[in-house]
Amino acid sequence: MSDVPGAPADLLRSLTRAERLLSRRLGAVLADDGLTIEAWRVLCLLADGQGHPMSEVSAEASLPPGTLTKLVDQLVDQNLVFRRVDALDRRRIRAYLTARGRREHERLDQRVRASLAELGAPEGADLINQLDDLIGRLDPARHRDRADTVGSH
């Protein structure tokens, strides 16, 4: 891409390539259970047990609202997710994992971790922290919102 190592184009290319390869690898692991990467992202977000507004799930899963609704409908049909009206704001719908959804998330999380361990790669905490820092600098409002949410629990 560039003659200068570390150029912005190289960063974008490397991040894009890594995301595609990781998605392909994890997609193959999840396909055995009939799940997609998008479904996995939703399950991972909901695994904290807090319940999340559909608008937040849509943003975190990088899915348009209509697509997310169809996906969550499928997860509800599989008894992995349920929806409830938000107790504080009756206009909002919150999504949660069912008991079965929690068990499936734990089981799949072990399979995903095993697949990543086969690569001989470390857990990735340092890389995740660096990427979260980059995301925070690129999208300061979102970073503040997440910090407020984490600090309020």
PDB file of N, CA and C in Angstrom, residues 128-147:
ATOM      1  N   ILE A 128      -6.156  -5.947  22.596  1.00  0.00           N
ATOM      2  CA  ILE A 128      -7.511  -5.429  22.837  1.00  0.00           C
ATOM      3  C   ILE A 128      -7.433  -4.060  23.513  1.00  0.00           C
ATOM      4  N   ASN A 129      -6.569  -3.927  24.498  1.00  0.00           N
ATOM      5  CA  ASN A 129      -6.416  -2.632  25.182  1.00  0.00           C
ATOM      6  C   ASN A 129      -5.938  -1.553  24.220  1.00  0.00           C
ATOM      7  N   GLN A 130      -5.000  -1.894  23.351  1.00  0.00           N
ATOM      8  CA  GLN A 130      -4.506  -0.924  22.373  1.00  0.00           C
ATOM      9  C   GLN A 130      -5.605  -0.532  21.392  1.00  0.00           C
ATOM     10  N   LEU A 131      -6.370  -1.520  20.941  1.00  0.00           N
ATOM     11  CA  LEU A 131      -7.457  -1.219  20.006  1.00  0.00           C
ATOM     12  C   LEU A 131      -8.557  -0.413  20.686  1.00  0.00           C
ATOM     13  N   ASP A 132      -8.895  -0.748  21.930  1.00  0.00           N
ATOM     14  CA  ASP A 132      -9.891   0.036  22.667  1.00  0.00           C
ATOM     15  C   ASP A 132      -9.427   1.477  22.834  1.00  0.00           C
ATOM     16  N   ASP A 133      -8.135   1.662  23.093  1.00  0.00           N
ATOM     17  CA  ASP A 133      -7.584   3.006  23.215  1.00  0.00           C
ATOM     18  C   ASP A 133      -7.715   3.760  21.889  1.00  0.00           C
ATOM     19  N   LEU A 134      -7.395   3.089  20.789  1.00  0.00           N
ATOM     20  CA  LEU A 134      -7.526   3.701  19.468  1.00  0.00           C
ATOM     21  C   LEU A 134      -8.991   4.059  19.197  1.00  0.00           C
ATOM     22  N   ILE A 135      -9.904   3.150  19.514  1.00  0.00           N
ATOM     23  CA  ILE A 135     -11.332   3.409  19.318  1.00  0.00           C
ATOM     24  C   ILE A 135     -11.759   4.617  20.150  1.00  0.00           C
ATOM     25  N   GLY A 136     -11.292   4.698  21.370  1.00  0.00           N
ATOM     26  CA  GLY A 136     -11.625   5.826  22.229  1.00  0.00           C
ATOM     27  C   GLY A 136     -11.155   7.158  21.668  1.00  0.00           C
ATOM     28  N   ARG A 137      -9.991   7.144  21.032  1.00  0.00           N
ATOM     29  CA  ARG A 137      -9.486   8.379  20.424  1.00  0.00           C
ATOM     30  C   ARG A 137     -10.220   8.717  19.131  1.00  0.00           C
ATOM     31  N   LEU A 138     -10.637   7.694  18.401  1.00  0.00           N
ATOM     32  CA  LEU A 138     -11.354   7.929  17.153  1.00  0.00           C
ATOM     33  C   LEU A 138     -12.815   8.315  17.399  1.00  0.00           C
ATOM     34  N   ASP A 139     -13.394   7.838  18.487  1.00  0.00           N
ATOM     35  CA  ASP A 139     -14.802   8.081  18.794  1.00  0.00           C
ATOM     36  C   ASP A 139     -14.940   8.432  20.275  1.00  0.00           C
ATOM     37  N   PRO A 140     -14.497   9.644  20.671  1.00  0.00           N
ATOM     38  CA  PRO A 140     -14.471  10.004  22.090  1.00  0.00           C
ATOM     39  C   PRO A 140     -15.850   9.950  22.758  1.00  0.00           C
ATOM     40  N   ALA A 141     -16.910  10.312  22.068  1.00  0.00           N
ATOM     41  CA  ALA A 141     -18.246  10.293  22.677  1.00  0.00           C
ATOM     42  C   ALA A 141     -18.638   8.870  23.043  1.00  0.00           C
ATOM     43  N   ARG A 142     -18.382   7.924  22.181  1.00  0.00           N
ATOM     44  CA  ARG A 142     -18.720   6.528  22.453  1.00  0.00           C
ATOM     45  C   ARG A 142     -17.875   6.005  23.611  1.00  0.00           C
ATOM     46  N   HIS A 143     -16.607   6.384  23.629  1.00  0.00           N
ATOM     47  CA  HIS A 143     -15.706   5.961  24.702  1.00  0.00           C
ATOM     48  C   HIS A 143     -16.218   6.475  26.052  1.00  0.00           C
ATOM     49  N   ARG A 144     -16.654   7.746  26.097  1.00  0.00           N
ATOM     50  CA  ARG A 144     -17.191   8.325  27.336  1.00  0.00           C
ATOM     51  C   ARG A 144     -18.458   7.594  27.750  1.00  0.00           C
ATOM     52  N   ASP A 145     -19.352   7.322  26.793  1.00  0.00           N
ATOM     53  CA  ASP A 145     -20.598   6.612  27.103  1.00  0.00           C
ATOM     54  C   ASP A 145     -20.302   5.261  27.718  1.00  0.00           C
ATOM     55  N   ARG A 146     -19.351   4.521  27.159  1.00  0.00           N
ATOM     56  CA  ARG A 146     -19.006   3.189  27.679  1.00  0.00           C
ATOM     57  C   ARG A 146     -18.396   3.295  29.056  1.00  0.00           C
ATOM     58  N   ALA A 147     -17.534   4.290  29.271  1.00  0.00           N
ATOM     59  CA  ALA A 147     -16.909   4.462  30.582  1.00  0.00           C
ATOM     60  C   ALA A 147     -17.973   4.792  31.623  1.00  0.00           C
TER      61      ALA A 147
END
